[in-house]
Structure formats: C-alpha cells, structure tokens
Amino acid sequence: MLAMDTEGYEHRLRTTPSRVTIERVLPVVHKSGLDPMASANLFAEDKALATFLRLVSSEVAALPDLLSRYATSDNPEVGHQLRVSLRRLRALLWAYRDLLPVDFAKHWDTKLAAIASLVSAPRDLDVLIDELLSAAFAPPQHPPSTLHAALEVLRSDARKRSRLTLSATASTSIVRSFSRAVGSVARQPDDEAAKKVARRQVRNAFRQLEDLMSRVDDGSFRDLHRVRIRAKRLRYLLEYFHPVIRGRYRRHLEPLTQLQTTLGQLNDVVVAGSFCSKLTKFADPLYASDLDYFTRWLLRERMSRTRRSIKAVRKVRRHLS
C-alpha cells in the first residue's frame, strides 16, 4: 500500500496553483521474454551455493548504478527497475534460504525490502499520475484535470523525501555489505547440486501459488494480492532457473506473466484509491470536483479489475492443472 504521510501535504494541496558497471554474464530478462542468447551453462558450477553467488552477483552489480541514477533522475522507469532488482534478489534469498546460515535470508530480505519501501511512494504516484489520472481524464471525454498540478507537487516532494532517506540510510553501503556477506556464505562447503535445488524450489513455489489460488473465490483483495506476490516470485525463479527447468514448468512462464500484469493493474487502482481517500479532507475546493470524480472512477475500475483478476486466476489454475 501507499507509504506516504498524507497529512504532511495539507499545505501543499491548498496552495498549489491550478496549473555499477560490471558486465552481466548471466541471462538477461527483457520485456519480451528471456534473452535467446542466454547460456545453458548457467549451472555448470554444479553446486548450489556457487550458483547462488553467481546469480546474486549478477543482480547486485546493477544496484549501485540504479541507486545513483535514482538520486538524480525523474524518469519513473529508474525507480521501477530498482524495485524489480530488489524483488528478484529477495526471490533468490527465498529459494536458497535452507542452504544459508540461520536467519541469513530473513535478515537480508528485511534489509532489501526496507530499501524498496523507500522507493514505493514516488513509484505509486508515478502510476497514479502517468497512468490512472491520464486514463480517467482522457480527452476528449473529459477536460484536463486541475488535480494534476497538485499531484505533481506531491510527487516531487515524495521523490525528495525518498532520496534523502535513501542517502541517510546509506543504501549503497548496505548493498555492498550484502554482496560481501553473500560471497562469504557461498564459499562454505556445499554438496548439493544446483539443478536439484532449483527444481525443488520451483516445485515449492508452484505449490504455494496453487494453494493460494484455490482460495480466491469472493474477490478478496487480500487474497488476490497474496497471489500476485507469489506469482511474481515464481516468475522470477523460472527466469533464473530456466536452463534446468523441465518443459512442464517453463510453459507456465507466459501465463504467469499475464496473471502478474492483471493483478498488478488491480493493485494500482487499490493503492491509488487509498491515497485519494486520504486527500479528500485536504483538498482545495479548486480540486475537490476533480478529486471526487477521480475517486469514483477508481472505484469503478477496482470493481472491473477485480472481476478480470478472478477470471485470470481461474484461467491460470486451469493451465497449471
């Protein structure tokens, strides 16, 4: 959900005018799917922890550059890619948690999640303004929204707060510490085959997802949200482990990606609706009409996207069975 201190923006709303460079040697996932040049020798090391080190090192290599760019760029894609990289690392920690020292995965998962949370508020406003508000007030049906200017100020404030907090918490240092910690534990004696671990954890992730999908009956957002998180984790594992995953599992990557997209669209309007409901009591009369219209539009979209999400979950359940 939106992690913003809405009350801190009361004055703004009332006064706003109306108008690391390391070469990646592992498979790279593009929006269109897996890189066709991805090497089938990903698991040549044969040992699970050695493979874990390679996978994590590849992902961590991109973080310093992303953090640096995030500190200066207003391009929404930078924050998005930063969050994706952190989620992918957390998926790896989950997959290898049983091979790591006690509480190692839990400790670093918490650290990485904390960094991601600092990017959440600006990212939520990126989606709200650039996608949802634009759709709700799309011409020629509706005039440009006077709410847009106020929200742009909030987005700017959110970015500043996010950057200051990331700097204060020394996120880059945390990433370096994480990389060193992974390098240390991954050099421990390791007798388990990488292929075996990969296949076992993909099966476990599938079972967890199937169990959660079986509970989605009444359109509860909480249940659908949990399915989205698990589907995302499974998708990342399939992308990481695709060289050694059997055909039955690899065929599920596209349906999972589609499911994640549909559930993500629902999540967008729920988060935006929650945020706008907090803005209502602060809204200047100049924005009140637009805010009321937008809030009602989000509610209609939530109902529509909930129905689509339930259908998407059922479709994937049939595909998996």
PDB file of C-alpha atoms in Angstrom:
ATOM      1  CA  MET A   1       0.000   0.000   0.000  1.00  0.00           C
ATOM      2  CA  LEU A   2       0.965   3.642  -0.322  1.00  0.00           C
ATOM      3  CA  ALA A   3       3.618   4.565   2.187  1.00  0.00           C
ATOM      4  CA  MET A   4       3.153   8.320   2.242  1.00  0.00           C
ATOM      5  CA  ASP A   5       2.461  10.723   5.085  1.00  0.00           C
ATOM      6  CA  THR A   6      -0.566  12.363   3.506  1.00  0.00           C
ATOM      7  CA  GLU A   7      -1.118  14.888   6.281  1.00  0.00           C
ATOM      8  CA  GLY A   8       2.292  16.383   5.587  1.00  0.00           C
ATOM      9  CA  TYR A   9       0.989  17.636   2.255  1.00  0.00           C
ATOM     10  CA  GLU A  10      -2.042  19.593   3.515  1.00  0.00           C
ATOM     11  CA  HIS A  11      -0.421  22.975   2.972  1.00  0.00           C
ATOM     12  CA  ARG A  12       0.839  21.991  -0.480  1.00  0.00           C
ATOM     13  CA  LEU A  13      -2.611  20.938  -1.636  1.00  0.00           C
ATOM     14  CA  ARG A  14      -4.181  24.183  -0.509  1.00  0.00           C
ATOM     15  CA  THR A  15      -1.597  26.472  -2.070  1.00  0.00           C
ATOM     16  CA  THR A  16      -0.660  24.687  -5.331  1.00  0.00           C
ATOM     17  CA  PRO A  17      -1.642  26.646  -8.479  1.00  0.00           C
ATOM     18  CA  SER A  18      -4.245  25.006 -10.651  1.00  0.00           C
ATOM     19  CA  ARG A  19      -1.938  24.644 -13.339  1.00  0.00           C
ATOM     20  CA  VAL A  20      27.832  -0.316 -11.097  1.00  0.00           C
ATOM     21  CA  THR A  21      29.340  -1.129 -14.099  1.00  0.00           C
ATOM     22  CA  ILE A  22      30.032  -4.861 -14.039  1.00  0.00           C
ATOM     23  CA  GLU A  23      29.356  -6.874 -17.165  1.00  0.00           C
ATOM     24  CA  ARG A  24      26.423  -9.220 -16.648  1.00  0.00           C
ATOM     25  CA  VAL A  25      27.319 -12.690 -17.823  1.00  0.00           C
ATOM     26  CA  LEU A  26      24.073 -14.353 -16.814  1.00  0.00           C
ATOM     27  CA  PRO A  27      20.811 -14.422 -18.786  1.00  0.00           C
ATOM     28  CA  VAL A  28      19.118 -11.058 -19.007  1.00  0.00           C
ATOM     29  CA  VAL A  29      15.345 -10.890 -18.912  1.00  0.00           C
ATOM     30  CA  HIS A  30      13.783  -8.455 -21.340  1.00  0.00           C
ATOM     31  CA  LYS A  31      10.201  -7.265 -21.512  1.00  0.00           C
ATOM     32  CA  SER A  32       9.638  -9.591 -24.429  1.00  0.00           C
ATOM     33  CA  GLY A  33      10.912 -12.617 -22.532  1.00  0.00           C
ATOM     34  CA  LEU A  34      14.184 -14.397 -21.911  1.00  0.00           C
ATOM     35  CA  ASP A  35      17.216 -13.420 -23.908  1.00  0.00           C
ATOM     36  CA  PRO A  36      17.534 -16.041 -26.673  1.00  0.00           C
ATOM     37  CA  MET A  37      21.316 -15.905 -26.227  1.00  0.00           C
ATOM     38  CA  ALA A  38      21.058 -16.934 -22.577  1.00  0.00           C
ATOM     39  CA  SER A  39      23.688 -19.522 -21.801  1.00  0.00           C
ATOM     40  CA  ALA A  40      22.633 -23.061 -20.947  1.00  0.00           C
ATOM     41  CA  ASN A  41      25.825 -23.298 -18.870  1.00  0.00           C
ATOM     42  CA  LEU A  42      24.346 -21.260 -16.047  1.00  0.00           C
ATOM     43  CA  PHE A  43      24.569 -24.224 -13.703  1.00  0.00           C
ATOM     44  CA  ALA A  44      27.931 -25.512 -14.912  1.00  0.00           C
ATOM     45  CA  GLU A  45      29.330 -24.991 -11.416  1.00  0.00           C
ATOM     46  CA  ASP A  46      27.005 -27.794 -10.364  1.00  0.00           C
ATOM     47  CA  LYS A  47      26.994 -26.720  -6.722  1.00  0.00           C
ATOM     48  CA  ALA A  48      24.044 -24.816  -5.320  1.00  0.00           C
ATOM     49  CA  LEU A  49      25.825 -22.132  -3.295  1.00  0.00           C
ATOM     50  CA  ALA A  50      28.304 -21.399  -6.075  1.00  0.00           C
ATOM     51  CA  THR A  51      25.385 -20.852  -8.435  1.00  0.00           C
ATOM     52  CA  PHE A  52      23.650 -18.700  -5.826  1.00  0.00           C
ATOM     53  CA  LEU A  53      26.753 -16.487  -5.674  1.00  0.00           C
ATOM     54  CA  ARG A  54      26.796 -16.071  -9.456  1.00  0.00           C
ATOM     55  CA  LEU A  55      23.115 -15.201  -9.635  1.00  0.00           C
ATOM     56  CA  VAL A  56      23.242 -12.721  -6.769  1.00  0.00           C
ATOM     57  CA  SER A  57      26.465 -11.104  -8.002  1.00  0.00           C
ATOM     58  CA  SER A  58      24.899 -10.505 -11.390  1.00  0.00           C
ATOM     59  CA  GLU A  59      21.851  -8.838  -9.872  1.00  0.00           C
ATOM     60  CA  VAL A  60      23.764  -6.829  -7.276  1.00  0.00           C
ATOM     61  CA  ALA A  61      26.087  -5.470  -9.965  1.00  0.00           C
ATOM     62  CA  ALA A  62      23.246  -3.345 -11.328  1.00  0.00           C
ATOM     63  CA  LEU A  63      22.159  -1.831  -7.999  1.00  0.00           C
ATOM     64  CA  PRO A  64      24.831   0.862  -7.444  1.00  0.00           C
ATOM     65  CA  ASP A  65      24.143   2.338 -10.859  1.00  0.00           C
ATOM     66  CA  LEU A  66      20.381   2.211 -10.306  1.00  0.00           C
ATOM     67  CA  LEU A  67      20.708   3.878  -6.890  1.00  0.00           C
ATOM     68  CA  SER A  68      22.953   6.555  -8.374  1.00  0.00           C
ATOM     69  CA  ARG A  69      20.546   7.258 -11.230  1.00  0.00           C
ATOM     70  CA  TYR A  70      17.571   7.278  -8.888  1.00  0.00           C
ATOM     71  CA  ALA A  71      19.216  10.064  -6.869  1.00  0.00           C
ATOM     72  CA  THR A  72      19.142  12.430  -9.855  1.00  0.00           C
ATOM     73  CA  SER A  73      16.699  11.148 -12.474  1.00  0.00           C
ATOM     74  CA  ASP A  74      12.971  11.804 -12.548  1.00  0.00           C
ATOM     75  CA  ASN A  75      12.459   9.007 -15.066  1.00  0.00           C
ATOM     76  CA  PRO A  76       9.842   6.689 -13.473  1.00  0.00           C
ATOM     77  CA  GLU A  77      11.457   3.678 -15.103  1.00  0.00           C
ATOM     78  CA  VAL A  78      14.584   4.039 -12.950  1.00  0.00           C
ATOM     79  CA  GLY A  79      12.650   3.598  -9.708  1.00  0.00           C
ATOM     80  CA  HIS A  80      10.696   0.749 -11.232  1.00  0.00           C
ATOM     81  CA  GLN A  81      13.830  -1.112 -12.287  1.00  0.00           C
ATOM     82  CA  LEU A  82      15.367  -0.561  -8.852  1.00  0.00           C
ATOM     83  CA  ARG A  83      12.365  -2.171  -7.170  1.00  0.00           C
ATOM     84  CA  VAL A  84      12.373  -5.081  -9.627  1.00  0.00           C
ATOM     85  CA  SER A  85      16.054  -5.810  -8.968  1.00  0.00           C
ATOM     86  CA  LEU A  86      15.453  -5.807  -5.217  1.00  0.00           C
ATOM     87  CA  ARG A  87      12.467  -8.145  -5.586  1.00  0.00           C
ATOM     88  CA  ARG A  88      14.478 -10.532  -7.728  1.00  0.00           C
ATOM     89  CA  LEU A  89      17.215 -10.659  -5.082  1.00  0.00           C
ATOM     90  CA  ARG A  90      14.620 -11.396  -2.419  1.00  0.00           C
ATOM     91  CA  ALA A  91      13.289 -14.250  -4.553  1.00  0.00           C
ATOM     92  CA  LEU A  92      16.794 -15.744  -4.655  1.00  0.00           C
ATOM     93  CA  LEU A  93      17.123 -15.438  -0.880  1.00  0.00           C
ATOM     94  CA  TRP A  94      13.851 -17.320  -0.516  1.00  0.00           C
ATOM     95  CA  ALA A  95      14.940 -20.062  -2.915  1.00  0.00           C
ATOM     96  CA  TYR A  96      18.287 -20.678  -1.187  1.00  0.00           C
ATOM     97  CA  ARG A  97      17.255 -19.925   2.402  1.00  0.00           C
ATOM     98  CA  ASP A  98      17.636 -23.529   3.606  1.00  0.00           C
ATOM     99  CA  LEU A  99      21.262 -23.637   2.443  1.00  0.00           C
ATOM    100  CA  LEU A 100      22.215 -20.348   4.086  1.00  0.00           C
ATOM    101  CA  PRO A 101      23.105 -19.705   7.739  1.00  0.00           C
ATOM    102  CA  VAL A 102      20.219 -19.440  10.177  1.00  0.00           C
ATOM    103  CA  ASP A 103      18.321 -16.160   9.727  1.00  0.00           C
ATOM    104  CA  PHE A 104      20.666 -15.019   6.952  1.00  0.00           C
ATOM    105  CA  ALA A 105      17.903 -14.890   4.331  1.00  0.00           C
ATOM    106  CA  LYS A 106      15.430 -13.306   6.746  1.00  0.00           C
ATOM    107  CA  HIS A 107      17.918 -10.622   7.807  1.00  0.00           C
ATOM    108  CA  TRP A 108      18.873  -9.562   4.300  1.00  0.00           C
ATOM    109  CA  ASP A 109      15.351  -9.885   2.950  1.00  0.00           C
ATOM    110  CA  THR A 110      14.305  -7.322   5.577  1.00  0.00           C
ATOM    111  CA  LYS A 111      17.172  -5.007   4.607  1.00  0.00           C
ATOM    112  CA  LEU A 112      16.394  -5.168   0.884  1.00  0.00           C
ATOM    113  CA  ALA A 113      12.663  -4.756   1.493  1.00  0.00           C
ATOM    114  CA  ALA A 114      13.389  -1.619   3.513  1.00  0.00           C
ATOM    115  CA  ILE A 115      15.296  -0.094   0.591  1.00  0.00           C
ATOM    116  CA  ALA A 116      12.458  -0.968  -1.785  1.00  0.00           C
ATOM    117  CA  SER A 117       9.899   0.607   0.537  1.00  0.00           C
ATOM    118  CA  LEU A 118      11.701   3.946   0.285  1.00  0.00           C
ATOM    119  CA  VAL A 119      11.021   3.989  -3.451  1.00  0.00           C
ATOM    120  CA  SER A 120       7.371   2.963  -3.108  1.00  0.00           C
ATOM    121  CA  ALA A 121       5.741   6.364  -2.573  1.00  0.00           C
ATOM    122  CA  PRO A 122       7.218   8.059  -5.672  1.00  0.00           C
ATOM    123  CA  ARG A 123       6.531   4.954  -7.735  1.00  0.00           C
ATOM    124  CA  ASP A 124       2.908   4.828  -6.585  1.00  0.00           C
ATOM    125  CA  LEU A 125       2.475   8.455  -7.623  1.00  0.00           C
ATOM    126  CA  ASP A 126       4.123   7.751 -10.969  1.00  0.00           C
ATOM    127  CA  VAL A 127       1.441   5.168 -11.673  1.00  0.00           C
ATOM    128  CA  LEU A 128      -1.340   7.337 -10.256  1.00  0.00           C
ATOM    129  CA  ILE A 129      -0.434  10.388 -12.358  1.00  0.00           C
ATOM    130  CA  ASP A 130       1.040   8.959 -15.548  1.00  0.00           C
ATOM    131  CA  GLU A 131      -1.335   6.036 -15.990  1.00  0.00           C
ATOM    132  CA  LEU A 132      -4.509   6.261 -13.908  1.00  0.00           C
ATOM    133  CA  LEU A 133      -5.153  10.010 -13.865  1.00  0.00           C
ATOM    134  CA  SER A 134      -4.369  10.208 -17.571  1.00  0.00           C
ATOM    135  CA  ALA A 135      -6.855   7.408 -18.263  1.00  0.00           C
ATOM    136  CA  ALA A 136      -9.593   8.890 -16.068  1.00  0.00           C
ATOM    137  CA  PHE A 137      -9.337  12.327 -17.685  1.00  0.00           C
ATOM    138  CA  ALA A 138      -8.547  11.176 -21.196  1.00  0.00           C
ATOM    139  CA  PRO A 139      -9.639  13.678 -23.857  1.00  0.00           C
ATOM    140  CA  PRO A 140     -11.980  14.363 -25.498  1.00  0.00           C
ATOM    141  CA  GLN A 141     -14.376  12.897 -22.937  1.00  0.00           C
ATOM    142  CA  HIS A 142     -13.016  14.955 -20.083  1.00  0.00           C
ATOM    143  CA  PRO A 143     -11.067  18.214 -19.781  1.00  0.00           C
ATOM    144  CA  PRO A 144      -7.518  18.188 -18.342  1.00  0.00           C
ATOM    145  CA  SER A 145      -7.666  17.627 -14.604  1.00  0.00           C
ATOM    146  CA  THR A 146      -6.879  20.529 -12.291  1.00  0.00           C
ATOM    147  CA  LEU A 147      -5.911  17.821  -9.819  1.00  0.00           C
ATOM    148  CA  HIS A 148      -2.830  17.064 -11.894  1.00  0.00           C
ATOM    149  CA  ALA A 149      -0.845  20.109 -10.764  1.00  0.00           C
ATOM    150  CA  ALA A 150      -1.417  19.347  -7.094  1.00  0.00           C
ATOM    151  CA  LEU A 151      -0.386  15.722  -7.512  1.00  0.00           C
ATOM    152  CA  GLU A 152       2.764  16.730  -9.380  1.00  0.00           C
ATOM    153  CA  VAL A 153       3.845  18.719  -6.331  1.00  0.00           C
ATOM    154  CA  LEU A 154       3.219  15.688  -4.138  1.00  0.00           C
ATOM    155  CA  ARG A 155       5.263  13.530  -6.499  1.00  0.00           C
ATOM    156  CA  SER A 156       8.150  15.979  -6.370  1.00  0.00           C
ATOM    157  CA  ASP A 157       8.006  16.028  -2.572  1.00  0.00           C
ATOM    158  CA  ALA A 158       7.852  12.243  -2.438  1.00  0.00           C
ATOM    159  CA  ARG A 159      10.950  11.936  -4.626  1.00  0.00           C
ATOM    160  CA  LYS A 160      12.877  14.367  -2.448  1.00  0.00           C
ATOM    161  CA  ARG A 161      11.929  12.538   0.727  1.00  0.00           C
ATOM    162  CA  SER A 162      12.769   9.193  -0.828  1.00  0.00           C
ATOM    163  CA  ARG A 163      16.191  10.342  -1.998  1.00  0.00           C
ATOM    164  CA  LEU A 164      17.060  11.963   1.300  1.00  0.00           C
ATOM    165  CA  THR A 165      16.098   8.857   3.243  1.00  0.00           C
ATOM    166  CA  LEU A 166      17.985   6.557   0.878  1.00  0.00           C
ATOM    167  CA  SER A 167      21.051   8.726   1.360  1.00  0.00           C
ATOM    168  CA  ALA A 168      20.623   8.877   5.146  1.00  0.00           C
ATOM    169  CA  THR A 169      20.285   5.112   5.408  1.00  0.00           C
ATOM    170  CA  ALA A 170      23.413   4.558   3.284  1.00  0.00           C
ATOM    171  CA  SER A 171      21.613   2.190   0.933  1.00  0.00           C
ATOM    172  CA  THR A 172      24.658   1.795  -1.313  1.00  0.00           C
ATOM    173  CA  SER A 173      26.717   0.676   1.681  1.00  0.00           C
ATOM    174  CA  ILE A 174      24.001  -1.813   2.623  1.00  0.00           C
ATOM    175  CA  VAL A 175      24.141  -3.261  -0.888  1.00  0.00           C
ATOM    176  CA  ARG A 176      27.931  -3.616  -0.668  1.00  0.00           C
ATOM    177  CA  SER A 177      27.636  -5.296   2.736  1.00  0.00           C
ATOM    178  CA  PHE A 178      25.059  -7.677   1.328  1.00  0.00           C
ATOM    179  CA  SER A 179      27.342  -8.572  -1.565  1.00  0.00           C
ATOM    180  CA  ARG A 180      30.236  -9.308   0.827  1.00  0.00           C
ATOM    181  CA  ALA A 181      28.000 -11.374   3.101  1.00  0.00           C
ATOM    182  CA  VAL A 182      26.759 -13.465   0.183  1.00  0.00           C
ATOM    183  CA  GLY A 183      30.318 -14.018  -1.030  1.00  0.00           C
ATOM    184  CA  SER A 184      31.295 -15.258   2.412  1.00  0.00           C
ATOM    185  CA  VAL A 185      28.484 -17.772   2.915  1.00  0.00           C
ATOM    186  CA  ALA A 186      28.575 -19.000  -0.671  1.00  0.00           C
ATOM    187  CA  ARG A 187      32.146 -20.216  -0.192  1.00  0.00           C
ATOM    188  CA  GLN A 188      31.092 -22.630   2.532  1.00  0.00           C
ATOM    189  CA  PRO A 189      31.308 -26.385   1.905  1.00  0.00           C
ATOM    190  CA  ASP A 190      28.467 -27.285  -0.406  1.00  0.00           C
ATOM    191  CA  ASP A 191      27.460 -30.762  -1.505  1.00  0.00           C
ATOM    192  CA  GLU A 192      24.026 -30.125  -3.023  1.00  0.00           C
ATOM    193  CA  ALA A 193      23.628 -29.957  -6.778  1.00  0.00           C
ATOM    194  CA  ALA A 194      22.431 -26.649  -8.186  1.00  0.00           C
ATOM    195  CA  LYS A 195      19.944 -28.335 -10.505  1.00  0.00           C
ATOM    196  CA  LYS A 196      18.349 -30.214  -7.637  1.00  0.00           C
ATOM    197  CA  VAL A 197      17.854 -27.082  -5.546  1.00  0.00           C
ATOM    198  CA  ALA A 198      16.479 -25.106  -8.490  1.00  0.00           C
ATOM    199  CA  ARG A 199      13.927 -27.742  -9.419  1.00  0.00           C
ATOM    200  CA  ARG A 200      12.865 -28.329  -5.811  1.00  0.00           C
ATOM    201  CA  GLN A 201      12.290 -24.650  -5.110  1.00  0.00           C
ATOM    202  CA  VAL A 202      10.344 -24.108  -8.314  1.00  0.00           C
ATOM    203  CA  ARG A 203       8.071 -27.000  -7.306  1.00  0.00           C
ATOM    204  CA  ASN A 204       7.656 -25.479  -3.838  1.00  0.00           C
ATOM    205  CA  ALA A 205       6.821 -22.083  -5.293  1.00  0.00           C
ATOM    206  CA  PHE A 206       4.265 -23.670  -7.621  1.00  0.00           C
ATOM    207  CA  ARG A 207       2.584 -25.476  -4.748  1.00  0.00           C
ATOM    208  CA  GLN A 208       2.372 -22.316  -2.679  1.00  0.00           C
ATOM    209  CA  LEU A 209       0.848 -20.426  -5.581  1.00  0.00           C
ATOM    210  CA  GLU A 210      -1.649 -23.184  -6.356  1.00  0.00           C
ATOM    211  CA  ASP A 211      -2.716 -23.274  -2.710  1.00  0.00           C
ATOM    212  CA  LEU A 212      -3.297 -19.520  -2.636  1.00  0.00           C
ATOM    213  CA  MET A 213      -5.175 -19.510  -5.946  1.00  0.00           C
ATOM    214  CA  SER A 214      -7.538 -22.184  -4.648  1.00  0.00           C
ATOM    215  CA  ARG A 215      -8.717 -19.710  -2.002  1.00  0.00           C
ATOM    216  CA  VAL A 216      -9.621 -16.917  -4.414  1.00  0.00           C
ATOM    217  CA  ASP A 217     -13.400 -17.149  -4.604  1.00  0.00           C
ATOM    218  CA  ASP A 218     -15.015 -13.960  -3.338  1.00  0.00           C
ATOM    219  CA  GLY A 219     -12.667 -11.420  -4.901  1.00  0.00           C
ATOM    220  CA  SER A 220     -10.931 -10.518  -1.653  1.00  0.00           C
ATOM    221  CA  PHE A 221      -8.169  -8.063  -2.489  1.00  0.00           C
ATOM    222  CA  ARG A 222      -6.041  -9.512   0.290  1.00  0.00           C
ATOM    223  CA  ASP A 223      -6.161 -12.962  -1.327  1.00  0.00           C
ATOM    224  CA  LEU A 224      -5.553 -11.594  -4.815  1.00  0.00           C
ATOM    225  CA  HIS A 225      -2.639  -9.517  -3.531  1.00  0.00           C
ATOM    226  CA  ARG A 226      -1.014 -12.588  -1.979  1.00  0.00           C
ATOM    227  CA  VAL A 227      -1.444 -14.464  -5.253  1.00  0.00           C
ATOM    228  CA  ARG A 228       0.242 -11.578  -7.082  1.00  0.00           C
ATOM    229  CA  ILE A 229       3.256 -11.661  -4.756  1.00  0.00           C
ATOM    230  CA  ARG A 230       3.656 -15.432  -5.077  1.00  0.00           C
ATOM    231  CA  ALA A 231       3.178 -15.367  -8.842  1.00  0.00           C
ATOM    232  CA  LYS A 232       5.870 -12.722  -9.076  1.00  0.00           C
ATOM    233  CA  ARG A 233       8.291 -14.817  -7.032  1.00  0.00           C
ATOM    234  CA  LEU A 234       7.624 -17.898  -9.143  1.00  0.00           C
ATOM    235  CA  ARG A 235       8.101 -15.953 -12.336  1.00  0.00           C
ATOM    236  CA  TYR A 236      11.489 -14.684 -11.178  1.00  0.00           C
ATOM    237  CA  LEU A 237      12.600 -18.211 -10.229  1.00  0.00           C
ATOM    238  CA  LEU A 238      11.540 -19.551 -13.620  1.00  0.00           C
ATOM    239  CA  GLU A 239      13.549 -16.808 -15.285  1.00  0.00           C
ATOM    240  CA  TYR A 240      16.618 -17.555 -13.153  1.00  0.00           C
ATOM    241  CA  PHE A 241      16.417 -21.329 -13.366  1.00  0.00           C
ATOM    242  CA  HIS A 242      15.100 -21.790 -16.894  1.00  0.00           C
ATOM    243  CA  PRO A 243      18.202 -23.693 -18.151  1.00  0.00           C
ATOM    244  CA  VAL A 244      17.440 -26.616 -15.831  1.00  0.00           C
ATOM    245  CA  ILE A 245      13.663 -26.426 -15.513  1.00  0.00           C
ATOM    246  CA  ARG A 246      11.697 -29.106 -17.317  1.00  0.00           C
ATOM    247  CA  GLY A 247       9.229 -28.209 -20.060  1.00  0.00           C
ATOM    248  CA  ARG A 248       6.122 -28.516 -17.884  1.00  0.00           C
ATOM    249  CA  TYR A 249       7.227 -25.600 -15.754  1.00  0.00           C
ATOM    250  CA  ARG A 250       8.735 -23.480 -18.492  1.00  0.00           C
ATOM    251  CA  ARG A 251       5.401 -23.457 -20.345  1.00  0.00           C
ATOM    252  CA  HIS A 252       3.863 -21.611 -17.410  1.00  0.00           C
ATOM    253  CA  LEU A 253       6.059 -18.518 -17.680  1.00  0.00           C
ATOM    254  CA  GLU A 254       3.864 -16.632 -20.149  1.00  0.00           C
ATOM    255  CA  PRO A 255       0.551 -17.278 -18.304  1.00  0.00           C
ATOM    256  CA  LEU A 256       2.211 -16.229 -15.041  1.00  0.00           C
ATOM    257  CA  THR A 257       3.443 -13.014 -16.618  1.00  0.00           C
ATOM    258  CA  GLN A 258      -0.061 -12.247 -17.874  1.00  0.00           C
ATOM    259  CA  LEU A 259      -1.530 -13.007 -14.446  1.00  0.00           C
ATOM    260  CA  GLN A 260       1.006 -10.749 -12.760  1.00  0.00           C
ATOM    261  CA  THR A 261       0.089  -7.929 -15.142  1.00  0.00           C
ATOM    262  CA  THR A 262      -3.636  -8.279 -14.479  1.00  0.00           C
ATOM    263  CA  LEU A 263      -3.213  -8.439 -10.713  1.00  0.00           C
ATOM    264  CA  GLY A 264      -0.780  -5.537 -10.839  1.00  0.00           C
ATOM    265  CA  GLN A 265      -3.381  -3.399 -12.600  1.00  0.00           C
ATOM    266  CA  LEU A 266      -5.822  -4.146  -9.785  1.00  0.00           C
ATOM    267  CA  ASN A 267      -3.212  -3.284  -7.189  1.00  0.00           C
ATOM    268  CA  ASP A 268      -2.585   0.061  -8.908  1.00  0.00           C
ATOM    269  CA  VAL A 269      -6.181   1.259  -8.528  1.00  0.00           C
ATOM    270  CA  VAL A 270      -6.474  -0.033  -4.958  1.00  0.00           C
ATOM    271  CA  VAL A 271      -3.338   1.839  -3.874  1.00  0.00           C
ATOM    272  CA  ALA A 272      -4.428   4.967  -5.737  1.00  0.00           C
ATOM    273  CA  GLY A 273      -7.906   4.782  -4.225  1.00  0.00           C
ATOM    274  CA  SER A 274      -6.471   4.509  -0.729  1.00  0.00           C
ATOM    275  CA  PHE A 275      -4.249   7.523  -1.334  1.00  0.00           C
ATOM    276  CA  CYS A 276      -7.034   9.670  -2.782  1.00  0.00           C
ATOM    277  CA  SER A 277      -9.363   8.856   0.105  1.00  0.00           C
ATOM    278  CA  LYS A 278      -6.780  10.414   2.443  1.00  0.00           C
ATOM    279  CA  LEU A 279      -6.509  13.503   0.263  1.00  0.00           C
ATOM    280  CA  THR A 280     -10.222  14.290   0.340  1.00  0.00           C
ATOM    281  CA  LYS A 281     -10.207  16.198   3.620  1.00  0.00           C
ATOM    282  CA  PHE A 282      -7.254  18.327   2.493  1.00  0.00           C
ATOM    283  CA  ALA A 283      -8.441  19.168  -0.995  1.00  0.00           C
ATOM    284  CA  ASP A 284      -8.835  22.791  -2.001  1.00  0.00           C
ATOM    285  CA  PRO A 285     -12.286  23.488  -3.491  1.00  0.00           C
ATOM    286  CA  LEU A 286     -10.458  24.067  -6.758  1.00  0.00           C
ATOM    287  CA  TYR A 287      -9.551  20.372  -6.861  1.00  0.00           C
ATOM    288  CA  ALA A 288     -12.493  18.900  -4.979  1.00  0.00           C
ATOM    289  CA  SER A 289     -14.651  18.198  -8.016  1.00  0.00           C
ATOM    290  CA  ASP A 290     -11.857  16.500  -9.939  1.00  0.00           C
ATOM    291  CA  LEU A 291     -10.792  14.522  -6.886  1.00  0.00           C
ATOM    292  CA  ASP A 292     -14.354  13.317  -6.331  1.00  0.00           C
ATOM    293  CA  TYR A 293     -14.672  12.269  -9.970  1.00  0.00           C
ATOM    294  CA  PHE A 294     -11.306  10.517  -9.938  1.00  0.00           C
ATOM    295  CA  THR A 295     -12.098   8.672  -6.693  1.00  0.00           C
ATOM    296  CA  ARG A 296     -15.368   7.381  -8.153  1.00  0.00           C
ATOM    297  CA  TRP A 297     -13.566   6.391 -11.365  1.00  0.00           C
ATOM    298  CA  LEU A 298     -11.026   4.409  -9.330  1.00  0.00           C
ATOM    299  CA  LEU A 299     -13.831   2.617  -7.506  1.00  0.00           C
ATOM    300  CA  ARG A 300     -15.441   1.568 -10.777  1.00  0.00           C
ATOM    301  CA  GLU A 301     -12.066   0.445 -12.083  1.00  0.00           C
ATOM    302  CA  ARG A 302     -11.450  -1.552  -8.927  1.00  0.00           C
ATOM    303  CA  MET A 303     -14.675  -3.471  -9.414  1.00  0.00           C
ATOM    304  CA  SER A 304     -13.912  -4.120 -13.077  1.00  0.00           C
ATOM    305  CA  ARG A 305     -10.306  -5.132 -12.459  1.00  0.00           C
ATOM    306  CA  THR A 306     -11.296  -7.382  -9.574  1.00  0.00           C
ATOM    307  CA  ARG A 307     -13.573  -9.336 -11.921  1.00  0.00           C
ATOM    308  CA  ARG A 308     -10.794  -9.591 -14.506  1.00  0.00           C
ATOM    309  CA  SER A 309      -8.341 -10.717 -11.833  1.00  0.00           C
ATOM    310  CA  ILE A 310     -10.599 -13.513 -10.621  1.00  0.00           C
ATOM    311  CA  LYS A 311     -11.027 -14.728 -14.202  1.00  0.00           C
ATOM    312  CA  ALA A 312      -7.259 -14.562 -14.730  1.00  0.00           C
ATOM    313  CA  VAL A 313      -6.582 -16.611 -11.593  1.00  0.00           C
ATOM    314  CA  ARG A 314      -9.072 -19.262 -12.681  1.00  0.00           C
ATOM    315  CA  LYS A 315      -7.511 -19.383 -16.139  1.00  0.00           C
ATOM    316  CA  VAL A 316      -4.027 -19.934 -14.713  1.00  0.00           C
ATOM    317  CA  ARG A 317      -5.358 -22.606 -12.339  1.00  0.00           C
ATOM    318  CA  ARG A 318      -6.726 -24.496 -15.316  1.00  0.00           C
ATOM    319  CA  HIS A 319      -3.428 -24.047 -17.133  1.00  0.00           C
ATOM    320  CA  LEU A 320      -1.472 -25.439 -14.188  1.00  0.00           C
ATOM    321  CA  SER A 321      -3.734 -28.440 -13.666  1.00  0.00           C
TER     322      SER A 321
END
